[in-house]
mmCIF file of C-alpha atoms in Angstrom:
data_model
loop_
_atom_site.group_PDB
_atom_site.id
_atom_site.type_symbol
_atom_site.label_atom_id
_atom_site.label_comp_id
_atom_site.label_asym_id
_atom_site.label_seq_id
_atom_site.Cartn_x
_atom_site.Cartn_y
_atom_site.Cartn_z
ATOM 1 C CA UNK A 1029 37.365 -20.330 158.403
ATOM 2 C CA UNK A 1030 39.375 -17.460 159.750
ATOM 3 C CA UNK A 1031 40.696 -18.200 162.850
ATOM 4 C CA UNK A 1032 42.144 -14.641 163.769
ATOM 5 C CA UNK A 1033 40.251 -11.759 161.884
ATOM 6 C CA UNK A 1034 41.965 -8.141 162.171
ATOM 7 C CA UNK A 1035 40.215 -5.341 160.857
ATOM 8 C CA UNK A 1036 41.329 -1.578 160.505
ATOM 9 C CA UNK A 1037 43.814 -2.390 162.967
ATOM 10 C CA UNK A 1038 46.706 0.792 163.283
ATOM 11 C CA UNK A 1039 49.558 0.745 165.947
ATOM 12 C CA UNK A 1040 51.144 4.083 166.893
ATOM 13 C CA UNK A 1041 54.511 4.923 169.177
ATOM 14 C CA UNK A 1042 54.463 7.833 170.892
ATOM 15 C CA UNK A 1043 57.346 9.982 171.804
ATOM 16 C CA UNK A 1044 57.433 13.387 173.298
ATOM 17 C CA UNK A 1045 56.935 15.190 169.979
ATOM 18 C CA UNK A 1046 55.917 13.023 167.365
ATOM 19 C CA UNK A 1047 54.040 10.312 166.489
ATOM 20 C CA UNK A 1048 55.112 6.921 164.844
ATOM 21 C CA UNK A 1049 52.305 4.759 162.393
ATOM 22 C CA UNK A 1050 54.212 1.848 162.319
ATOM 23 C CA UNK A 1051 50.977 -0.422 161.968
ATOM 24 C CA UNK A 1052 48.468 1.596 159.354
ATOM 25 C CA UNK A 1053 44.909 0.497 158.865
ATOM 26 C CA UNK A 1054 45.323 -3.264 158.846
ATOM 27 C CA UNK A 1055 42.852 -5.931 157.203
ATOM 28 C CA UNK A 1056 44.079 -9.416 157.490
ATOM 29 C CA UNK A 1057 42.380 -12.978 158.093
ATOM 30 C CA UNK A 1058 44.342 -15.701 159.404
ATOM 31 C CA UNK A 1059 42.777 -18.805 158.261
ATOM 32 C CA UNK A 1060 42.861 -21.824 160.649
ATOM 33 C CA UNK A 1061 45.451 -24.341 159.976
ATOM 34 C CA UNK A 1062 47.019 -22.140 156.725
ATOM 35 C CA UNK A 1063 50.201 -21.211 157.956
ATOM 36 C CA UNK A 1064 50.737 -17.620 157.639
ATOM 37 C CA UNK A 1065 54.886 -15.774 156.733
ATOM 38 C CA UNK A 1066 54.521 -12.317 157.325
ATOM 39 C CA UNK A 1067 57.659 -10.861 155.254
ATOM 40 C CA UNK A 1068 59.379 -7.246 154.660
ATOM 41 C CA UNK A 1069 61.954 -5.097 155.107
ATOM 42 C CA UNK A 1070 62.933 -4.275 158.914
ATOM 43 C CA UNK A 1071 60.958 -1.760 160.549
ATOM 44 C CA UNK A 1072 57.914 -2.365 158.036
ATOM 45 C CA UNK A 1073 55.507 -3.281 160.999
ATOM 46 C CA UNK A 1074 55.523 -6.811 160.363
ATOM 47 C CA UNK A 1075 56.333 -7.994 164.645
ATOM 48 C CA UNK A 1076 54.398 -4.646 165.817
ATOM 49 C CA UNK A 1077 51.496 -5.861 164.433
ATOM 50 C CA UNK A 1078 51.489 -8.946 166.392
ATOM 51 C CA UNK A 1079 52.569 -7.170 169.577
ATOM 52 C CA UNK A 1080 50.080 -5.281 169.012
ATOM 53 C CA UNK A 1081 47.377 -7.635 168.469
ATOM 54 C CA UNK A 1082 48.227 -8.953 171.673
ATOM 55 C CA UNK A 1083 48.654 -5.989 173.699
ATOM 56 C CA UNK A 1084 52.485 -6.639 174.614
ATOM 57 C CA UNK A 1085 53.332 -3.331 173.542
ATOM 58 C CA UNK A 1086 53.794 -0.229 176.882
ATOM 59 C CA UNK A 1087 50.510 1.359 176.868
ATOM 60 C CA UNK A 1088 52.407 4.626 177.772
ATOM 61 C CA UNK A 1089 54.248 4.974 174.813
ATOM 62 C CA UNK A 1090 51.997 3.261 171.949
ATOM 63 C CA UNK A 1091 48.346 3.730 170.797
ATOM 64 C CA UNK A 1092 45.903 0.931 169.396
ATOM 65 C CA UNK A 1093 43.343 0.891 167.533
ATOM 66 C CA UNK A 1094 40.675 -1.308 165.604
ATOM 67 C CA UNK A 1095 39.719 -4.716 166.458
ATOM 68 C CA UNK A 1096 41.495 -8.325 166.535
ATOM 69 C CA UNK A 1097 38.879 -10.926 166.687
ATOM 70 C CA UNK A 1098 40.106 -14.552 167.940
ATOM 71 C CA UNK A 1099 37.196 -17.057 168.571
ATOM 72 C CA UNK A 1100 34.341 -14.559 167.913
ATOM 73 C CA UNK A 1101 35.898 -12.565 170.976
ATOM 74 C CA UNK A 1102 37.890 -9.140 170.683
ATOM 75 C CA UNK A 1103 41.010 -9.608 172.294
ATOM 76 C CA UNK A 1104 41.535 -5.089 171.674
ATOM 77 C CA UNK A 1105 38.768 -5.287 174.259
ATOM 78 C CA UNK A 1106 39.031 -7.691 176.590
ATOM 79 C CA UNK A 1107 40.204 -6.998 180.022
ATOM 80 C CA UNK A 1108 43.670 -7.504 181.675
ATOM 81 C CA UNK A 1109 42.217 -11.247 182.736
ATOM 82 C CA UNK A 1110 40.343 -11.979 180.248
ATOM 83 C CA UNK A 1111 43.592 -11.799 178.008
ATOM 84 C CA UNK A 1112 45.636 -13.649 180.672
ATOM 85 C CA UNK A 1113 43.825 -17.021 179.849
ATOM 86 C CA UNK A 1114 43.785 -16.490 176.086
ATOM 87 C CA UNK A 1115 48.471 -15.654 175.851
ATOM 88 C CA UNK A 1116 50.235 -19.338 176.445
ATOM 89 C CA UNK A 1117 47.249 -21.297 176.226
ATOM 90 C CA UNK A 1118 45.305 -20.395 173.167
ATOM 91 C CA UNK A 1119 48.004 -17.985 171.322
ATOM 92 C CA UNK A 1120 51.261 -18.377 171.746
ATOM 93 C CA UNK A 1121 54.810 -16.687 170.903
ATOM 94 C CA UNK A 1122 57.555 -18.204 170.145
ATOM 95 C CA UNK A 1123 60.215 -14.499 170.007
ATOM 96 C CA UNK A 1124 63.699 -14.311 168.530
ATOM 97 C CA UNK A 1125 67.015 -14.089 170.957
ATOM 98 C CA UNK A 1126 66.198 -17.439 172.818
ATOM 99 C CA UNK A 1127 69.186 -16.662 175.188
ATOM 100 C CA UNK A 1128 67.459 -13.809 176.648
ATOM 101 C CA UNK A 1129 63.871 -15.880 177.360
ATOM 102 C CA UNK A 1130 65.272 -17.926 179.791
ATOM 103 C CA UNK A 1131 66.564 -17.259 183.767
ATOM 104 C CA UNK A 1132 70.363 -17.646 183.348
ATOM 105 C CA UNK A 1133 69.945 -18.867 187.740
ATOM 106 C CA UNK A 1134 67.299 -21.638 187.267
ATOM 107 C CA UNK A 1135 67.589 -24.879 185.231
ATOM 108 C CA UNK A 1136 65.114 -25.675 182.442
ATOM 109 C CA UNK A 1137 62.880 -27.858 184.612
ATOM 110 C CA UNK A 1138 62.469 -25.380 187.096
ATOM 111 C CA UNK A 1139 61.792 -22.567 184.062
ATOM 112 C CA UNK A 1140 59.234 -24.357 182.767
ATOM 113 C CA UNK A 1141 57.711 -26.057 185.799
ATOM 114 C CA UNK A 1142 56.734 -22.278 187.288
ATOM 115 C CA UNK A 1143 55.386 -21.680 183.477
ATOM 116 C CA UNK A 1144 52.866 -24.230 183.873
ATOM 117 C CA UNK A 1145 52.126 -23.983 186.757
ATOM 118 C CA UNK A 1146 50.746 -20.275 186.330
ATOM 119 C CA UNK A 1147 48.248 -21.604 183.896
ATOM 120 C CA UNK A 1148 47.579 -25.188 185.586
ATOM 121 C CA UNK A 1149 48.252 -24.449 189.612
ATOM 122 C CA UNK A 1150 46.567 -27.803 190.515
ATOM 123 C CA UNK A 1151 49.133 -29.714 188.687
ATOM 124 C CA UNK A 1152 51.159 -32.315 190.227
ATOM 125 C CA UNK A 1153 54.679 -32.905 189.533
ATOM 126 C CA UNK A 1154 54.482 -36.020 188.017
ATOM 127 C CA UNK A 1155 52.095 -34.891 185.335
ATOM 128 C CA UNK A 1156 54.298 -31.563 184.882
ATOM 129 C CA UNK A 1157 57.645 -33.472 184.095
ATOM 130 C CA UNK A 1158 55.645 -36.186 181.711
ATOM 131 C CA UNK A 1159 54.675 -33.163 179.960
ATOM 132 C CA UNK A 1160 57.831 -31.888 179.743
ATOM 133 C CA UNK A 1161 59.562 -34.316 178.442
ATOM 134 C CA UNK A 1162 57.242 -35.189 175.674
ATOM 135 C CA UNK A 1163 57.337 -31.619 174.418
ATOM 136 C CA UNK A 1164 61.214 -31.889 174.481
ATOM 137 C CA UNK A 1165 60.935 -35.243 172.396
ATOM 138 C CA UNK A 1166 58.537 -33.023 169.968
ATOM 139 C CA UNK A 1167 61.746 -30.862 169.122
ATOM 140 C CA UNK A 1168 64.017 -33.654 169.137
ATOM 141 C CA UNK A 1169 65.509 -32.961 173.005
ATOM 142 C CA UNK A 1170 67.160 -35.460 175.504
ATOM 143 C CA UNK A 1171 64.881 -34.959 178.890
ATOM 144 C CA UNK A 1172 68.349 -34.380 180.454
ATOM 145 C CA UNK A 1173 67.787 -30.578 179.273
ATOM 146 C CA UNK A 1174 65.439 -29.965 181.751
ATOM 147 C CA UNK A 1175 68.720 -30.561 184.275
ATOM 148 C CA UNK A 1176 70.966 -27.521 182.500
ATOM 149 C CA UNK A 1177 71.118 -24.440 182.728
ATOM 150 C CA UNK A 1178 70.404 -22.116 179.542
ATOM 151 C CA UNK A 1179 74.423 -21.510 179.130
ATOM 152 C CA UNK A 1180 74.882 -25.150 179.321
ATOM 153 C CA UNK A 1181 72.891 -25.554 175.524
ATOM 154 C CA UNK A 1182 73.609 -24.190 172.414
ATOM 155 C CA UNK A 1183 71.927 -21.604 169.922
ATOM 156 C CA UNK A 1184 69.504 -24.475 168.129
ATOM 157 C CA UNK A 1185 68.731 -26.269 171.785
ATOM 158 C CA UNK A 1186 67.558 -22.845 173.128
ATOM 159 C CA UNK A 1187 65.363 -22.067 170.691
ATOM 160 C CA UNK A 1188 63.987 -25.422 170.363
ATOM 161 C CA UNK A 1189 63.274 -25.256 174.069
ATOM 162 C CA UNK A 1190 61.723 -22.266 173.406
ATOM 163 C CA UNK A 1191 59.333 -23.714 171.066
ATOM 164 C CA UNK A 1192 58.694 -26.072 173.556
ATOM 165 C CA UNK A 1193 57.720 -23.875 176.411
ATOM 166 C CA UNK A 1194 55.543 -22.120 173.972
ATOM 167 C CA UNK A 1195 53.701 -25.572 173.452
ATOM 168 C CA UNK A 1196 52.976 -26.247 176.774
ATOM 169 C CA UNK A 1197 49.355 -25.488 176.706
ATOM 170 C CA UNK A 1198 48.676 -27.019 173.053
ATOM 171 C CA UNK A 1199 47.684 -23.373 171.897
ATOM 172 C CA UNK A 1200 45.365 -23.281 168.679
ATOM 173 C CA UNK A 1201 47.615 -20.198 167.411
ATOM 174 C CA UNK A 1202 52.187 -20.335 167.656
ATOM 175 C CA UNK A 1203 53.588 -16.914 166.707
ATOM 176 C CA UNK A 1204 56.953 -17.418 165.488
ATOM 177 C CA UNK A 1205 58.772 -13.996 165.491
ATOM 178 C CA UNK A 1206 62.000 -14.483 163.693
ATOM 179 C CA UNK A 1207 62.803 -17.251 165.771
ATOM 180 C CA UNK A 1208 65.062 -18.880 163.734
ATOM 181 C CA UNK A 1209 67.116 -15.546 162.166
ATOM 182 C CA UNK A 1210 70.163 -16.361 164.577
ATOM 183 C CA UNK A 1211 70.685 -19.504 164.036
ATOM 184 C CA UNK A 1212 72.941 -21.527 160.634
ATOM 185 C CA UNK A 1213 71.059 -22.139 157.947
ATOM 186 C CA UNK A 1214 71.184 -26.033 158.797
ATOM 187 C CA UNK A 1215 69.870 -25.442 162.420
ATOM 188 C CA UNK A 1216 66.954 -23.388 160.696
ATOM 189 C CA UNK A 1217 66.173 -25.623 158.102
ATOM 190 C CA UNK A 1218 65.868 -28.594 161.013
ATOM 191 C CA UNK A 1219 63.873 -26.595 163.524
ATOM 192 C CA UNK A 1220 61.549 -25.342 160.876
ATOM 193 C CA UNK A 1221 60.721 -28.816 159.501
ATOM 194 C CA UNK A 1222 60.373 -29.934 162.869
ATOM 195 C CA UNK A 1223 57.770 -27.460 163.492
ATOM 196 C CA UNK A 1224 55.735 -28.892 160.186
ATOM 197 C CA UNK A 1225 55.302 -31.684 161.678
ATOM 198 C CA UNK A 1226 54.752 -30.395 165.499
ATOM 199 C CA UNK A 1227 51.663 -28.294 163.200
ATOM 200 C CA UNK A 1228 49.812 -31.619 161.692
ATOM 201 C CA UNK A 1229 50.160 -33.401 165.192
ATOM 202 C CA UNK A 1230 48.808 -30.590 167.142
ATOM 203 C CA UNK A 1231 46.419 -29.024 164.574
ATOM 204 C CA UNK A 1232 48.484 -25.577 165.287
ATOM 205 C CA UNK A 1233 47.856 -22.158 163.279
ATOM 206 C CA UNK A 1234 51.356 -20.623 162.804
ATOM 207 C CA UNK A 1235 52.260 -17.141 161.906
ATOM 208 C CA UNK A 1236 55.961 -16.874 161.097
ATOM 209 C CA UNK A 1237 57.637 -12.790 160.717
ATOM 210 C CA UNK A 1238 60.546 -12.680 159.063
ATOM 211 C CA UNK A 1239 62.314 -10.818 156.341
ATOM 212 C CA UNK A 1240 63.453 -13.968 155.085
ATOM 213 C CA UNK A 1241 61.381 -14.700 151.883
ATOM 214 C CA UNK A 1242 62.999 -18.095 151.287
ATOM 215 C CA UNK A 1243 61.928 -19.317 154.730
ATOM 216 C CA UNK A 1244 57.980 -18.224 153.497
ATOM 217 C CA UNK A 1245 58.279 -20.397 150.230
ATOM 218 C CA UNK A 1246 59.570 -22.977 151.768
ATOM 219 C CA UNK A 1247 57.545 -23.005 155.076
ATOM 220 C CA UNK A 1248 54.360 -21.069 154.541
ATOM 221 C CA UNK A 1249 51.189 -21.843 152.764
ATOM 222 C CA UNK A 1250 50.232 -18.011 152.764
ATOM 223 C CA UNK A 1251 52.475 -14.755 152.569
ATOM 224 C CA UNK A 1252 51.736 -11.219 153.762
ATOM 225 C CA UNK A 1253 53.796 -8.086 152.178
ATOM 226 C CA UNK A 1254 54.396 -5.643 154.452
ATOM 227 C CA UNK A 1255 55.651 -2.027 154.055
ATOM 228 C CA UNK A 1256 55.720 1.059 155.855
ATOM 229 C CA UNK A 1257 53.400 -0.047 158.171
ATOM 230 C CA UNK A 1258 50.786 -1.261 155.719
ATOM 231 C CA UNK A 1259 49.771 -4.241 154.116
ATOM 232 C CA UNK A 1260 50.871 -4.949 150.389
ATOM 233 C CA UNK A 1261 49.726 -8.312 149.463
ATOM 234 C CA UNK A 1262 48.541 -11.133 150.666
ATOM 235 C CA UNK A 1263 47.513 -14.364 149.038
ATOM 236 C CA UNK A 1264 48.770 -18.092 148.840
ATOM 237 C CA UNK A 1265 52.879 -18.252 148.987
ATOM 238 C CA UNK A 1266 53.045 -20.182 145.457
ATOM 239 C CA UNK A 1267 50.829 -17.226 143.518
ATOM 240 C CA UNK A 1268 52.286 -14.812 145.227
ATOM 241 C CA UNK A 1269 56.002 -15.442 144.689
ATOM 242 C CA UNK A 1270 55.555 -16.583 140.803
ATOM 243 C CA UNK A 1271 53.289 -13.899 139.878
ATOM 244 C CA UNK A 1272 53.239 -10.861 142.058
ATOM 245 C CA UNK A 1273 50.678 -8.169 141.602
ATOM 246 C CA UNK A 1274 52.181 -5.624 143.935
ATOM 247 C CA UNK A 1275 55.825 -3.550 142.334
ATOM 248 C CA UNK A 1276 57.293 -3.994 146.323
ATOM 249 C CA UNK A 1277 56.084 -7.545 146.322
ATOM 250 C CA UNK A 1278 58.294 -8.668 142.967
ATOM 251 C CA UNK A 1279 61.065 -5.569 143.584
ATOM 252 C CA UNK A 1280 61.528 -7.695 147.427
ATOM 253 C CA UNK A 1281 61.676 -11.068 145.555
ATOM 254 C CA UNK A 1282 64.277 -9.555 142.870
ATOM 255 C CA UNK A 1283 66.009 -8.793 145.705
ATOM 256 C CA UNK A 1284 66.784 -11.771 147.017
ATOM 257 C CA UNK A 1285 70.049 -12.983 146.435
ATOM 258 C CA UNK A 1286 70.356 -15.782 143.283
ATOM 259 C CA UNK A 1287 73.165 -18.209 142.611
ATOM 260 C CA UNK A 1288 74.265 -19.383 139.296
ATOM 261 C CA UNK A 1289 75.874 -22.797 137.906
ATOM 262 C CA UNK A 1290 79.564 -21.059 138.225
ATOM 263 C CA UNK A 1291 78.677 -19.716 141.622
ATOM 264 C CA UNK A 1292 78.071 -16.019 141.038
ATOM 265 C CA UNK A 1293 75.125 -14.373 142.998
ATOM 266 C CA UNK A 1294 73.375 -11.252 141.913
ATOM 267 C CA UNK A 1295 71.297 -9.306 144.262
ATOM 268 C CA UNK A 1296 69.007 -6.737 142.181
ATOM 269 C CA UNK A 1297 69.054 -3.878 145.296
ATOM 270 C CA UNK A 1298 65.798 -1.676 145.736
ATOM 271 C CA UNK A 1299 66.927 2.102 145.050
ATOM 272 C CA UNK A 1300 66.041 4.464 147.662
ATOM 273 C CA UNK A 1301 64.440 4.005 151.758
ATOM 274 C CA UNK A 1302 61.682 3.744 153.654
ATOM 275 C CA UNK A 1303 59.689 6.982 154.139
ATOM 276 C CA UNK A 1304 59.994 8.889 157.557
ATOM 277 C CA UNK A 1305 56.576 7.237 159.233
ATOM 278 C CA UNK A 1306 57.183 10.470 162.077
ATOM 279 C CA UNK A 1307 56.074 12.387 158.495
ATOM 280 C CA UNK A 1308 52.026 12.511 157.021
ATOM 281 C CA UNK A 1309 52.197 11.337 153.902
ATOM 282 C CA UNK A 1310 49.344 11.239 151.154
ATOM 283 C CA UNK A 1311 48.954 8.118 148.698
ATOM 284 C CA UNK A 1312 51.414 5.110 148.829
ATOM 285 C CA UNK A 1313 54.210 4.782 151.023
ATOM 286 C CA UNK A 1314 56.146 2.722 148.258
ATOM 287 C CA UNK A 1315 55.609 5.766 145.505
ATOM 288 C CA UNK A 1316 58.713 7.081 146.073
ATOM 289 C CA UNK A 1317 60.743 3.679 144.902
ATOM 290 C CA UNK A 1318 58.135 2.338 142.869
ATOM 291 C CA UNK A 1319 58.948 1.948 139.260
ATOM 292 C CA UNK A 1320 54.938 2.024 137.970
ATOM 293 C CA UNK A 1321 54.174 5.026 140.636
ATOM 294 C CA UNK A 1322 52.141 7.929 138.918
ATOM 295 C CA UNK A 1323 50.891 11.121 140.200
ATOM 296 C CA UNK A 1324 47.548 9.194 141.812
ATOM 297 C CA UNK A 1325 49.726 6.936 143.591
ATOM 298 C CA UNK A 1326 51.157 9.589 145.208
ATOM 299 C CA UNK A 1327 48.206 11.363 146.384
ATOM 300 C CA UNK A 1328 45.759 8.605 146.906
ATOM 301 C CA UNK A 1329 45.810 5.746 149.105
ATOM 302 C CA UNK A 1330 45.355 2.562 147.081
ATOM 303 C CA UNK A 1331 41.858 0.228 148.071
ATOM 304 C CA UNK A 1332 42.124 -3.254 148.604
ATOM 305 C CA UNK A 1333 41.514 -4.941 145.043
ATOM 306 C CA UNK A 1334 41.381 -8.863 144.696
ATOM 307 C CA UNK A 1335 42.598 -11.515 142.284
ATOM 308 C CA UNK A 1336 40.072 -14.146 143.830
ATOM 309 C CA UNK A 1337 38.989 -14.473 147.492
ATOM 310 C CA UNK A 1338 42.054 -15.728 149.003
ATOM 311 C CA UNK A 1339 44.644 -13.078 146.981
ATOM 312 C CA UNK A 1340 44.337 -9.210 147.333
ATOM 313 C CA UNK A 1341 46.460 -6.469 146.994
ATOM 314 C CA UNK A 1342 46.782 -2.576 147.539
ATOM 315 C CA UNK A 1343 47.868 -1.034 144.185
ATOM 316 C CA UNK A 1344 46.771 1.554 141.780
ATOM 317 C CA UNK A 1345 49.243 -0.013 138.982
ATOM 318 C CA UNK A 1346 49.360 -3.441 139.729
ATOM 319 C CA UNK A 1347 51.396 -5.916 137.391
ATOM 320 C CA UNK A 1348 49.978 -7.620 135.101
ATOM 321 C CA UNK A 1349 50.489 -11.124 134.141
ATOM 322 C CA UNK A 1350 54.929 -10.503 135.315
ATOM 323 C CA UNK A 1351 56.725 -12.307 136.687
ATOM 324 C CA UNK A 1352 58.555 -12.178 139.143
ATOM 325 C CA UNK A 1353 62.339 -12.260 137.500
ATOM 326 C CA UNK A 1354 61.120 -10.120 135.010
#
């Protein structure tokens, strides 16, 4: 059962003259409890849809439109309150530069006390700092953080307060938006398996954007492609990563670096760049870079075509039967 349906869902920026698609015509169906990685290369729309989805983009300089349908209710066309109860306490966000979240003058407690009590104002304190301090024992903090200041803690304790503060409500939905990108490898690795089990014990839906496709294998149950503003691919991680049916979806795979016995790495590089989305184009927005693009893909923008009901893709040539080291 999908628990966040978006349908025909395009973002645009708008400057003084010209015109950005950096979200284009979206379908996608987050499934509860299937943990979503939305992956691709950096400015391929992957944290603008989200933003957009839940109206945190400047309604100046951006555009919306389709729908984004969260409990049977459109959150595209709710009102200003409406939205207000669903952000913290149904859907949450969990973004990346944890140092910046937090007021560098206040202490955690205090941070996180005026959180809550937006959202709960007949709260009393004792119930507020038991709260607290079992969400810091979730992510594996001392209560003592809620005492420090944010330049008291390090890179990991930031962002697993962050995670925290986004848990505060028990929201049905935690966007992660490459919340773990600054952090070692070791750090990541921790917070991430933390969060696993955070998911089973509090029946969360997570959708994690990154661009880093080892974090999705590892992490994620499902994987979205994203490029140029449009979905690729989507379909369970596993299928996905072993037997890609979109060119971009196996050329981003090959592109990841790989390690042999002795040491050596190779990193198979994807010739060319992204296409100027200020520009109309016609057809796919990949043509240009794909290997298997023809004339059609080039003029004609490729339908949605499934392998069974939980894996699509958008591809005139897609690959058959490779693999994706091949």
């Amino acid at each position: 059962m999908s628990i966040l349906e978006i349908k025909d869902f395009s973002v645009s920026y708008l400057g003084d003259d010209y015109v950005v698609r950096a979200v284009d015509q979206v379908n996608l169906h987050i499934e509860e409890g299937v943990s979503l990685g939305i992956v691709g290369e950096s400015g391929s729309g992957k944290s603008t849809l989200m933003l957009g989805v839940l109206r945190l983009l400047n309604e100046r300089t951006s555009k919306t439109e389709g729908e984004a349908f969260f409990a049977g209710n459109d959150l595209i066309a709710m009102t200003r309150k409406e939205l207000s109860k669903v952000r913290w306490a149904e859907i949450s966000v969990v973004f990346q530069k944890a140092m910046n979240v937090f007021s560098p003058v206040h202490t955690i407690g205090t941070f996180l006390t005026d959180i809550y009590r937006v959202h709960r104002p007949a709260a009393k304190a004792k119930e507020i700092r038991k709260e607290q301090e079992e969400l810091l024992a979730l992510v594996n903090l001392p209560k003592q953080v809620l005492k420090m200041y944010p330049h008291e803690l390090s890179g990991g304790m930031l962002q697993r307060t962050s995670i925290a503060m986004s848990l505060m409500l028990r929201p049905k939905i935690l966007v992660m938006d490459e919340a773990t990108t600054a952090l070692d490898v070791i750090t990541q690795n921790q917070i991430l398996t933390e969060i696993l089990e955070i998911e089973d014990k509090l029946q969360l839906t997570r959708i994690l954007i990154t661009h880093d496709m080892s974090v999705v294998a590892n992490f994620c149950k499902k994987i979205a492609v994203f490029y140029a503003g449009r979905l690729m691919e989507v379909g369970f991680t596993e299928d996905v990563l072993i037997n890609p049916k979109h060119p971009y979806t196996r050329d981003l795979i090959k592109s990841y670096p790989t390690f042999a016995e002795d040491g050596t790495g190779t990193v198979v590089r994807i010739p060319g760049t992204m296409i100027d989305l200020k520009k109309p184009y016609e057809g796919c927005p990949y043509a240009e870079r794909c290997s298997q693009a023809t004339d059609r893909c080039r003029k004609e923008r490729p339908l949605e075509s499934f392998v069974n009901n939980s894996w699509s893709y958008y591809c005139h040539n897609p690959l058959e039967g490779g693999r994706a080291d091949e």
